[in-house]
Amino acid sequence: MYSESPGRDAVRFAKAVLTNQMARFTPGLYFGLTRQTGRGKGSEEPAEIAAYFIRCFNEYMERLADGRPADEYLAGKSVLEYGPGDVLAVALLMYAHGAASVHCVDRFPIQRISDTNIRTYLAIIDSLDPPQRDRARRAFKEFGDPASGLDPEAVRYVVTPDGLIDRPDSYDLIVSRAVLEHVDQLDMTIADMAAALRADGVAIHKVDLKSHGMDRYLPFDFLTWPEPAYRLMNSHKGNPNRWRVDKYRELVHRHGLRFRALADTGQLAPEDIDRIRAGLAAGFRDIPTADLTWLGFWMVVDRTPGLHS
Ligand SMILES: C[S@@+](CC[C@H](N)C(=O)[O-])C[C@H]1O[C@@H](n2cnc3c(N)ncnc32)[C@H](O)[C@@H]1O
């Protein structure tokens, strides 16, 4: 393991093990104290949160719609989003632009109708042109009133123990952003996603491979904690699972999917990996430097023809 101060790291380890047990037995308290359960809890203004989700939606469409208008691409589609966070804003935008219905699944029950989230929904509605605005207003139980909650016929939110949807052959489009790096059982989530896709469906995921604030001295030195120690510190906190892009390639193929696109969102310099290589945890030692440098990626996948019964 890479360390410049073993004493400091021992204290860090002990504290993290304790807070991991807190997250395990009193998740409400832990997530409340760490304020890490979604965008609507920080200091961001509703307009900024709305702008973030509009950007997320546009980035999906840029990669999926082949230059067609979003409404044409989404018309009549059944959509699933993994890990929406506390505001179902991407789902609202998908519905506003013509999706037949949107399901959201999460492992943690963090969706909330707070004042900030209501104002975020209203900012999104205001940003739309009249036809989409009208459809967005119809997504709520009371027309145009986010305080009444989303109508499950339009946008349905479910929480399941592992964040799995377990609905084979049900979705034309599956999306997630900043989620797969947090899931506790990546293999199960990819299997769930592969099964949930319809034969001509497509899935798009944005994955952030950075340390989420857990590097101590050097970039990516969070990859040097031995796996058992890392799990003792983090297994109940929703912190990164540390899987690298090689694992995603393997799981995509194992579950009968194929890449339409796989593109990094940035890379460290190879020398950054050289600095930590001697201390890497066992599971990372055989991964080529060219894969370890990835800071994140977009992946677009569909089902490999002939592999599903
Ligand atoms: C960093 S937040 C991202 C939220 C939102 N997608 C965004 O871009 O702001 C991660 C989300 O993934 C959810 N999550 C964590 N583990 C999950 C799992 N196994 N299955 C589904 N969602 C999960 C979290 O509860 C949270 O909603």
PDB file of N, CA, C and O in Angstrom, residues 67-135:
ATOM      1  N   GLY A  67     -28.362  13.006 -34.021  1.00  0.00           N
ATOM      2  CA  GLY A  67     -28.725  14.306 -34.586  1.00  0.00           C
ATOM      3  C   GLY A  67     -30.224  14.529 -34.737  1.00  0.00           C
ATOM      4  O   GLY A  67     -30.655  15.618 -35.102  1.00  0.00           O
ATOM      5  N   ARG A  68     -31.035  13.486 -34.451  1.00  0.00           N
ATOM      6  CA  ARG A  68     -32.492  13.686 -34.544  1.00  0.00           C
ATOM      7  C   ARG A  68     -32.969  14.472 -33.329  1.00  0.00           C
ATOM      8  O   ARG A  68     -32.327  14.444 -32.272  1.00  0.00           O
ATOM      9  N   PRO A  69     -34.132  15.141 -33.427  1.00  0.00           N
ATOM     10  CA  PRO A  69     -34.661  15.804 -32.237  1.00  0.00           C
ATOM     11  C   PRO A  69     -34.944  14.785 -31.133  1.00  0.00           C
ATOM     12  O   PRO A  69     -35.349  13.643 -31.432  1.00  0.00           O
ATOM     13  N   ALA A  70     -34.741  15.202 -29.887  1.00  0.00           N
ATOM     14  CA  ALA A  70     -34.953  14.288 -28.758  1.00  0.00           C
ATOM     15  C   ALA A  70     -36.366  13.708 -28.776  1.00  0.00           C
ATOM     16  O   ALA A  70     -36.560  12.518 -28.492  1.00  0.00           O
ATOM     17  N   ASP A  71     -37.350  14.521 -29.157  1.00  0.00           N
ATOM     18  CA  ASP A  71     -38.742  14.049 -29.134  1.00  0.00           C
ATOM     19  C   ASP A  71     -38.965  12.897 -30.112  1.00  0.00           C
ATOM     20  O   ASP A  71     -39.729  11.981 -29.841  1.00  0.00           O
ATOM     21  N   GLU A  72     -38.265  13.006 -31.255  1.00  0.00           N
ATOM     22  CA  GLU A  72     -38.412  11.935 -32.250  1.00  0.00           C
ATOM     23  C   GLU A  72     -37.753  10.661 -31.733  1.00  0.00           C
ATOM     24  O   GLU A  72     -38.304   9.570 -31.848  1.00  0.00           O
ATOM     25  N   TYR A  73     -36.575  10.817 -31.109  1.00  0.00           N
ATOM     26  CA  TYR A  73     -35.853   9.649 -30.608  1.00  0.00           C
ATOM     27  C   TYR A  73     -36.601   8.968 -29.456  1.00  0.00           C
ATOM     28  O   TYR A  73     -36.672   7.737 -29.381  1.00  0.00           O
ATOM     29  N   LEU A  74     -37.188   9.776 -28.571  1.00  0.00           N
ATOM     30  CA  LEU A  74     -37.770   9.210 -27.343  1.00  0.00           C
ATOM     31  C   LEU A  74     -39.237   8.788 -27.487  1.00  0.00           C
ATOM     32  O   LEU A  74     -39.752   8.063 -26.620  1.00  0.00           O
ATOM     33  N   ALA A  75     -39.885   9.204 -28.570  1.00  0.00           N
ATOM     34  CA  ALA A  75     -41.341   8.987 -28.684  1.00  0.00           C
ATOM     35  C   ALA A  75     -41.721   7.537 -28.390  1.00  0.00           C
ATOM     36  O   ALA A  75     -41.206   6.607 -29.018  1.00  0.00           O
ATOM     37  N   GLY A  76     -42.580   7.352 -27.403  1.00  0.00           N
ATOM     38  CA  GLY A  76     -43.133   6.024 -27.096  1.00  0.00           C
ATOM     39  C   GLY A  76     -42.184   5.091 -26.367  1.00  0.00           C
ATOM     40  O   GLY A  76     -42.522   3.945 -26.089  1.00  0.00           O
ATOM     41  N   LYS A  77     -40.973   5.549 -26.029  1.00  0.00           N
ATOM     42  CA  LYS A  77     -39.998   4.631 -25.415  1.00  0.00           C
ATOM     43  C   LYS A  77     -40.285   4.395 -23.935  1.00  0.00           C
ATOM     44  O   LYS A  77     -40.745   5.284 -23.217  1.00  0.00           O
ATOM     45  N   SER A  78     -39.973   3.177 -23.524  1.00  0.00           N
ATOM     46  CA  SER A  78     -40.037   2.812 -22.112  1.00  0.00           C
ATOM     47  C   SER A  78     -38.620   2.942 -21.560  1.00  0.00           C
ATOM     48  O   SER A  78     -37.698   2.296 -22.054  1.00  0.00           O
ATOM     49  N   VAL A  79     -38.447   3.809 -20.546  1.00  0.00           N
ATOM     50  CA  VAL A  79     -37.095   4.184 -20.093  1.00  0.00           C
ATOM     51  C   VAL A  79     -36.885   3.751 -18.642  1.00  0.00           C
ATOM     52  O   VAL A  79     -37.813   3.817 -17.820  1.00  0.00           O
ATOM     53  N   LEU A  80     -35.665   3.335 -18.334  1.00  0.00           N
ATOM     54  CA  LEU A  80     -35.274   3.019 -16.953  1.00  0.00           C
ATOM     55  C   LEU A  80     -34.043   3.843 -16.593  1.00  0.00           C
ATOM     56  O   LEU A  80     -33.088   3.906 -17.372  1.00  0.00           O
ATOM     57  N   GLU A  81     -34.073   4.448 -15.402  1.00  0.00           N
ATOM     58  CA  GLU A  81     -32.862   5.114 -14.896  1.00  0.00           C
ATOM     59  C   GLU A  81     -32.442   4.447 -13.588  1.00  0.00           C
ATOM     60  O   GLU A  81     -33.243   4.325 -12.657  1.00  0.00           O
ATOM     61  N   TYR A  82     -31.181   4.043 -13.514  1.00  0.00           N
ATOM     62  CA  TYR A  82     -30.613   3.556 -12.248  1.00  0.00           C
ATOM     63  C   TYR A  82     -30.080   4.758 -11.467  1.00  0.00           C
ATOM     64  O   TYR A  82     -29.455   5.656 -12.044  1.00  0.00           O
ATOM     65  N   GLY A  83     -30.319   4.781 -10.170  1.00  0.00           N
ATOM     66  CA  GLY A  83     -29.693   5.770  -9.284  1.00  0.00           C
ATOM     67  C   GLY A  83     -29.947   7.216  -9.637  1.00  0.00           C
ATOM     68  O   GLY A  83     -29.003   7.969  -9.884  1.00  0.00           O
ATOM     69  N   PRO A  84     -31.217   7.652  -9.646  1.00  0.00           N
ATOM     70  CA  PRO A  84     -31.505   9.028 -10.074  1.00  0.00           C
ATOM     71  C   PRO A  84     -31.067  10.095  -9.076  1.00  0.00           C
ATOM     72  O   PRO A  84     -30.993  11.265  -9.432  1.00  0.00           O
ATOM     73  N   GLY A  85     -30.802   9.708  -7.798  1.00  0.00           N
ATOM     74  CA  GLY A  85     -30.538  10.731  -6.786  1.00  0.00           C
ATOM     75  C   GLY A  85     -31.852  11.187  -6.159  1.00  0.00           C
ATOM     76  O   GLY A  85     -32.858  10.486  -6.213  1.00  0.00           O
ATOM     77  N   ASP A  86     -31.857  12.391  -5.595  1.00  0.00           N
ATOM     78  CA  ASP A  86     -33.057  12.819  -4.859  1.00  0.00           C
ATOM     79  C   ASP A  86     -34.051  13.618  -5.697  1.00  0.00           C
ATOM     80  O   ASP A  86     -35.160  13.885  -5.247  1.00  0.00           O
ATOM     81  N   VAL A  87     -33.651  14.038  -6.902  1.00  0.00           N
ATOM     82  CA  VAL A  87     -34.562  14.775  -7.793  1.00  0.00           C
ATOM     83  C   VAL A  87     -34.713  13.959  -9.083  1.00  0.00           C
ATOM     84  O   VAL A  87     -33.707  13.671  -9.723  1.00  0.00           O
ATOM     85  N   LEU A  88     -35.938  13.642  -9.483  1.00  0.00           N
ATOM     86  CA  LEU A  88     -36.116  12.788 -10.661  1.00  0.00           C
ATOM     87  C   LEU A  88     -36.188  13.658 -11.927  1.00  0.00           C
ATOM     88  O   LEU A  88     -37.127  13.578 -12.731  1.00  0.00           O
ATOM     89  N   ALA A  89     -35.179  14.490 -12.076  1.00  0.00           N
ATOM     90  CA  ALA A  89     -35.221  15.515 -13.122  1.00  0.00           C
ATOM     91  C   ALA A  89     -34.933  14.953 -14.503  1.00  0.00           C
ATOM     92  O   ALA A  89     -35.559  15.365 -15.484  1.00  0.00           O
ATOM     93  N   VAL A  90     -33.995  14.000 -14.594  1.00  0.00           N
ATOM     94  CA  VAL A  90     -33.733  13.384 -15.906  1.00  0.00           C
ATOM     95  C   VAL A  90     -34.989  12.649 -16.360  1.00  0.00           C
ATOM     96  O   VAL A  90     -35.399  12.723 -17.520  1.00  0.00           O
ATOM     97  N   ALA A  91     -35.630  11.959 -15.413  1.00  0.00           N
ATOM     98  CA  ALA A  91     -36.865  11.227 -15.746  1.00  0.00           C
ATOM     99  C   ALA A  91     -37.938  12.198 -16.235  1.00  0.00           C
ATOM    100  O   ALA A  91     -38.637  11.930 -17.217  1.00  0.00           O
ATOM    101  N   LEU A  92     -38.072  13.328 -15.563  1.00  0.00           N
ATOM    102  CA  LEU A  92     -39.071  14.319 -15.981  1.00  0.00           C
ATOM    103  C   LEU A  92     -38.781  14.794 -17.411  1.00  0.00           C
ATOM    104  O   LEU A  92     -39.690  14.908 -18.242  1.00  0.00           O
ATOM    105  N   LEU A  93     -37.498  15.050 -17.699  1.00  0.00           N
ATOM    106  CA  LEU A  93     -37.130  15.518 -19.048  1.00  0.00           C
ATOM    107  C   LEU A  93     -37.395  14.438 -20.098  1.00  0.00           C
ATOM    108  O   LEU A  93     -37.851  14.734 -21.204  1.00  0.00           O
ATOM    109  N   MET A  94     -37.102  13.195 -19.752  1.00  0.00           N
ATOM    110  CA  MET A  94     -37.360  12.091 -20.702  1.00  0.00           C
ATOM    111  C   MET A  94     -38.865  12.032 -21.010  1.00  0.00           C
ATOM    112  O   MET A  94     -39.265  11.876 -22.157  1.00  0.00           O
ATOM    113  N   TYR A  95     -39.664  12.147 -19.955  1.00  0.00           N
ATOM    114  CA  TYR A  95     -41.124  12.081 -20.161  1.00  0.00           C
ATOM    115  C   TYR A  95     -41.605  13.294 -20.963  1.00  0.00           C
ATOM    116  O   TYR A  95     -42.397  13.166 -21.890  1.00  0.00           O
ATOM    117  N   ALA A  96     -41.098  14.464 -20.617  1.00  0.00           N
ATOM    118  CA  ALA A  96     -41.513  15.691 -21.311  1.00  0.00           C
ATOM    119  C   ALA A  96     -41.211  15.601 -22.800  1.00  0.00           C
ATOM    120  O   ALA A  96     -41.944  16.125 -23.632  1.00  0.00           O
ATOM    121  N   HIS A  97     -40.123  14.898 -23.134  1.00  0.00           N
ATOM    122  CA  HIS A  97     -39.721  14.795 -24.543  1.00  0.00           C
ATOM    123  C   HIS A  97     -40.289  13.552 -25.210  1.00  0.00           C
ATOM    124  O   HIS A  97     -39.786  13.133 -26.252  1.00  0.00           O
ATOM    125  N   GLY A  98     -41.310  12.944 -24.607  1.00  0.00           N
ATOM    126  CA  GLY A  98     -42.049  11.929 -25.365  1.00  0.00           C
ATOM    127  C   GLY A  98     -41.929  10.495 -24.911  1.00  0.00           C
ATOM    128  O   GLY A  98     -42.601   9.624 -25.478  1.00  0.00           O
ATOM    129  N   ALA A  99     -41.056  10.194 -23.923  1.00  0.00           N
ATOM    130  CA  ALA A  99     -40.991   8.807 -23.443  1.00  0.00           C
ATOM    131  C   ALA A  99     -42.377   8.388 -22.947  1.00  0.00           C
ATOM    132  O   ALA A  99     -43.094   9.185 -22.335  1.00  0.00           O
ATOM    133  N   ALA A 100     -42.750   7.118 -23.191  1.00  0.00           N
ATOM    134  CA  ALA A 100     -44.075   6.650 -22.764  1.00  0.00           C
ATOM    135  C   ALA A 100     -44.136   6.584 -21.241  1.00  0.00           C
ATOM    136  O   ALA A 100     -45.144   6.940 -20.634  1.00  0.00           O
ATOM    137  N   SER A 101     -43.059   6.111 -20.633  1.00  0.00           N
ATOM    138  CA  SER A 101     -42.987   6.063 -19.170  1.00  0.00           C
ATOM    139  C   SER A 101     -41.525   5.956 -18.774  1.00  0.00           C
ATOM    140  O   SER A 101     -40.691   5.511 -19.568  1.00  0.00           O
ATOM    141  N   VAL A 102     -41.242   6.380 -17.541  1.00  0.00           N
ATOM    142  CA  VAL A 102     -39.878   6.296 -17.025  1.00  0.00           C
ATOM    143  C   VAL A 102     -39.931   5.646 -15.653  1.00  0.00           C
ATOM    144  O   VAL A 102     -40.715   6.074 -14.785  1.00  0.00           O
ATOM    145  N   HIS A 103     -39.127   4.605 -15.470  1.00  0.00           N
ATOM    146  CA  HIS A 103     -38.973   3.995 -14.146  1.00  0.00           C
ATOM    147  C   HIS A 103     -37.600   4.380 -13.599  1.00  0.00           C
ATOM    148  O   HIS A 103     -36.624   4.424 -14.366  1.00  0.00           O
ATOM    149  N   CYS A 104     -37.559   4.657 -12.300  1.00  0.00           N
ATOM    150  CA  CYS A 104     -36.286   4.962 -11.641  1.00  0.00           C
ATOM    151  C   CYS A 104     -36.099   3.946 -10.527  1.00  0.00           C
ATOM    152  O   CYS A 104     -37.035   3.711  -9.748  1.00  0.00           O
ATOM    153  N   VAL A 105     -34.908   3.360 -10.439  1.00  0.00           N
ATOM    154  CA  VAL A 105     -34.659   2.396  -9.365  1.00  0.00           C
ATOM    155  C   VAL A 105     -33.412   2.819  -8.599  1.00  0.00           C
ATOM    156  O   VAL A 105     -32.424   3.250  -9.186  1.00  0.00           O
ATOM    157  N   ASP A 106     -33.499   2.695  -7.280  1.00  0.00           N
ATOM    158  CA  ASP A 106     -32.373   3.077  -6.433  1.00  0.00           C
ATOM    159  C   ASP A 106     -32.220   2.078  -5.307  1.00  0.00           C
ATOM    160  O   ASP A 106     -33.173   1.375  -4.948  1.00  0.00           O
ATOM    161  N   ARG A 107     -31.011   2.038  -4.755  1.00  0.00           N
ATOM    162  CA  ARG A 107     -30.767   1.171  -3.592  1.00  0.00           C
ATOM    163  C   ARG A 107     -31.121   1.922  -2.297  1.00  0.00           C
ATOM    164  O   ARG A 107     -31.412   1.316  -1.280  1.00  0.00           O
ATOM    165  N   PHE A 108     -31.047   3.238  -2.355  1.00  0.00           N
ATOM    166  CA  PHE A 108     -31.325   4.044  -1.163  1.00  0.00           C
ATOM    167  C   PHE A 108     -32.556   4.917  -1.393  1.00  0.00           C
ATOM    168  O   PHE A 108     -32.729   5.477  -2.479  1.00  0.00           O
ATOM    169  N   PRO A 109     -33.416   5.068  -0.391  1.00  0.00           N
ATOM    170  CA  PRO A 109     -34.669   5.829  -0.575  1.00  0.00           C
ATOM    171  C   PRO A 109     -34.442   7.324  -0.412  1.00  0.00           C
ATOM    172  O   PRO A 109     -34.857   7.929   0.576  1.00  0.00           O
ATOM    173  N   ILE A 110     -33.787   7.939  -1.398  1.00  0.00           N
ATOM    174  CA  ILE A 110     -33.378   9.323  -1.164  1.00  0.00           C
ATOM    175  C   ILE A 110     -34.193  10.349  -1.943  1.00  0.00           C
ATOM    176  O   ILE A 110     -33.979  11.544  -1.776  1.00  0.00           O
ATOM    177  N   GLN A 111     -35.137   9.885  -2.781  1.00  0.00           N
ATOM    178  CA  GLN A 111     -35.951  10.858  -3.499  1.00  0.00           C
ATOM    179  C   GLN A 111     -36.807  11.641  -2.500  1.00  0.00           C
ATOM    180  O   GLN A 111     -37.375  11.048  -1.581  1.00  0.00           O
ATOM    181  N   ARG A 112     -36.897  12.959  -2.681  1.00  0.00           N
ATOM    182  CA  ARG A 112     -37.645  13.767  -1.714  1.00  0.00           C
ATOM    183  C   ARG A 112     -38.388  14.881  -2.429  1.00  0.00           C
ATOM    184  O   ARG A 112     -37.925  15.405  -3.437  1.00  0.00           O
ATOM    185  N   ILE A 113     -39.534  15.257  -1.849  1.00  0.00           N
ATOM    186  CA  ILE A 113     -40.217  16.451  -2.361  1.00  0.00           C
ATOM    187  C   ILE A 113     -39.886  17.581  -1.393  1.00  0.00           C
ATOM    188  O   ILE A 113     -40.634  17.865  -0.470  1.00  0.00           O
ATOM    189  N   SER A 114     -38.736  18.181  -1.571  1.00  0.00           N
ATOM    190  CA  SER A 114     -38.324  19.295  -0.709  1.00  0.00           C
ATOM    191  C   SER A 114     -38.604  20.602  -1.456  1.00  0.00           C
ATOM    192  O   SER A 114     -38.874  20.603  -2.660  1.00  0.00           O
ATOM    193  N   ASP A 115     -38.469  21.696  -0.730  1.00  0.00           N
ATOM    194  CA  ASP A 115     -38.677  22.998  -1.363  1.00  0.00           C
ATOM    195  C   ASP A 115     -37.699  23.176  -2.545  1.00  0.00           C
ATOM    196  O   ASP A 115     -38.088  23.599  -3.629  1.00  0.00           O
ATOM    197  N   THR A 116     -36.421  22.829  -2.308  1.00  0.00           N
ATOM    198  CA  THR A 116     -35.426  22.971  -3.384  1.00  0.00           C
ATOM    199  C   THR A 116     -35.804  22.109  -4.584  1.00  0.00           C
ATOM    200  O   THR A 116     -35.708  22.551  -5.737  1.00  0.00           O
ATOM    201  N   ASN A 117     -36.228  20.871  -4.312  1.00  0.00           N
ATOM    202  CA  ASN A 117     -36.542  19.982  -5.435  1.00  0.00           C
ATOM    203  C   ASN A 117     -37.784  20.453  -6.193  1.00  0.00           C
ATOM    204  O   ASN A 117     -37.839  20.358  -7.424  1.00  0.00           O
ATOM    205  N   ILE A 118     -38.754  20.975  -5.467  1.00  0.00           N
ATOM    206  CA  ILE A 118     -39.954  21.523  -6.137  1.00  0.00           C
ATOM    207  C   ILE A 118     -39.539  22.664  -7.065  1.00  0.00           C
ATOM    208  O   ILE A 118     -39.947  22.731  -8.235  1.00  0.00           O
ATOM    209  N   ARG A 119     -38.676  23.540  -6.552  1.00  0.00           N
ATOM    210  CA  ARG A 119     -38.248  24.677  -7.378  1.00  0.00           C
ATOM    211  C   ARG A 119     -37.376  24.212  -8.549  1.00  0.00           C
ATOM    212  O   ARG A 119     -37.372  24.808  -9.613  1.00  0.00           O
ATOM    213  N   THR A 120     -36.647  23.114  -8.350  1.00  0.00           N
ATOM    214  CA  THR A 120     -35.863  22.552  -9.460  1.00  0.00           C
ATOM    215  C   THR A 120     -36.794  22.044 -10.558  1.00  0.00           C
ATOM    216  O   THR A 120     -36.595  22.324 -11.753  1.00  0.00           O
ATOM    217  N   TYR A 121     -37.836  21.306 -10.164  1.00  0.00           N
ATOM    218  CA  TYR A 121     -38.799  20.819 -11.160  1.00  0.00           C
ATOM    219  C   TYR A 121     -39.437  22.003 -11.907  1.00  0.00           C
ATOM    220  O   TYR A 121     -39.597  21.972 -13.127  1.00  0.00           O
ATOM    221  N   LEU A 122     -39.787  23.046 -11.152  1.00  0.00           N
ATOM    222  CA  LEU A 122     -40.432  24.200 -11.796  1.00  0.00           C
ATOM    223  C   LEU A 122     -39.473  24.891 -12.778  1.00  0.00           C
ATOM    224  O   LEU A 122     -39.877  25.314 -13.862  1.00  0.00           O
ATOM    225  N   ALA A 123     -38.185  24.963 -12.384  1.00  0.00           N
ATOM    226  CA  ALA A 123     -37.194  25.582 -13.284  1.00  0.00           C
ATOM    227  C   ALA A 123     -37.057  24.757 -14.563  1.00  0.00           C
ATOM    228  O   ALA A 123     -36.897  25.317 -15.660  1.00  0.00           O
ATOM    229  N   ILE A 124     -37.124  23.467 -14.432  1.00  0.00           N
ATOM    230  CA  ILE A 124     -37.031  22.605 -15.624  1.00  0.00           C
ATOM    231  C   ILE A 124     -38.262  22.816 -16.502  1.00  0.00           C
ATOM    232  O   ILE A 124     -38.154  22.985 -17.729  1.00  0.00           O
ATOM    233  N   ILE A 125     -39.430  22.828 -15.882  1.00  0.00           N
ATOM    234  CA  ILE A 125     -40.666  23.035 -16.664  1.00  0.00           C
ATOM    235  C   ILE A 125     -40.578  24.365 -17.411  1.00  0.00           C
ATOM    236  O   ILE A 125     -40.876  24.444 -18.607  1.00  0.00           O
ATOM    237  N   ASP A 126     -40.129  25.408 -16.721  1.00  0.00           N
ATOM    238  CA  ASP A 126     -40.033  26.742 -17.350  1.00  0.00           C
ATOM    239  C   ASP A 126     -39.045  26.769 -18.508  1.00  0.00           C
ATOM    240  O   ASP A 126     -39.150  27.621 -19.392  1.00  0.00           O
ATOM    241  N   SER A 127     -38.051  25.884 -18.468  1.00  0.00           N
ATOM    242  CA  SER A 127     -37.018  25.903 -19.522  1.00  0.00           C
ATOM    243  C   SER A 127     -37.519  25.277 -20.824  1.00  0.00           C
ATOM    244  O   SER A 127     -36.855  25.384 -21.853  1.00  0.00           O
ATOM    245  N   LEU A 128     -38.658  24.603 -20.775  1.00  0.00           N
ATOM    246  CA  LEU A 128     -39.112  23.825 -21.938  1.00  0.00           C
ATOM    247  C   LEU A 128     -39.979  24.648 -22.883  1.00  0.00           C
ATOM    248  O   LEU A 128     -40.617  25.617 -22.475  1.00  0.00           O
ATOM    249  N   ASP A 129     -40.025  24.218 -24.152  1.00  0.00           N
ATOM    250  CA  ASP A 129     -40.954  24.818 -25.118  1.00  0.00           C
ATOM    251  C   ASP A 129     -42.375  24.333 -24.807  1.00  0.00           C
ATOM    252  O   ASP A 129     -42.546  23.299 -24.141  1.00  0.00           O
ATOM    253  N   PRO A 130     -43.404  25.057 -25.316  1.00  0.00           N
ATOM    254  CA  PRO A 130     -44.776  24.743 -24.899  1.00  0.00           C
ATOM    255  C   PRO A 130     -45.195  23.266 -24.990  1.00  0.00           C
ATOM    256  O   PRO A 130     -45.757  22.749 -24.012  1.00  0.00           O
ATOM    257  N   PRO A 131     -44.935  22.526 -26.076  1.00  0.00           N
ATOM    258  CA  PRO A 131     -45.443  21.136 -26.101  1.00  0.00           C
ATOM    259  C   PRO A 131     -44.804  20.270 -25.005  1.00  0.00           C
ATOM    260  O   PRO A 131     -45.495  19.501 -24.324  1.00  0.00           O
ATOM    261  N   GLN A 132     -43.467  20.430 -24.826  1.00  0.00           N
ATOM    262  CA  GLN A 132     -42.780  19.630 -23.799  1.00  0.00           C
ATOM    263  C   GLN A 132     -43.173  20.116 -22.400  1.00  0.00           C
ATOM    264  O   GLN A 132     -43.282  19.329 -21.460  1.00  0.00           O
ATOM    265  N   ARG A 133     -43.414  21.432 -22.284  1.00  0.00           N
ATOM    266  CA  ARG A 133     -43.809  21.982 -20.980  1.00  0.00           C
ATOM    267  C   ARG A 133     -45.149  21.394 -20.545  1.00  0.00           C
ATOM    268  O   ARG A 133     -45.331  20.994 -19.392  1.00  0.00           O
ATOM    269  N   ASP A 134     -46.041  21.289 -21.502  1.00  0.00           N
ATOM    270  CA  ASP A 134     -47.357  20.738 -21.191  1.00  0.00           C
ATOM    271  C   ASP A 134     -47.231  19.278 -20.744  1.00  0.00           C
ATOM    272  O   ASP A 134     -47.839  18.851 -19.766  1.00  0.00           O
ATOM    273  N   ARG A 135     -46.403  18.524 -21.452  1.00  0.00           N
ATOM    274  CA  ARG A 135     -46.221  17.110 -21.091  1.00  0.00           C
ATOM    275  C   ARG A 135     -45.545  16.992 -19.730  1.00  0.00           C
ATOM    276  O   ARG A 135     -45.908  16.126 -18.925  1.00  0.00           O
TER     277      ARG A 135
END
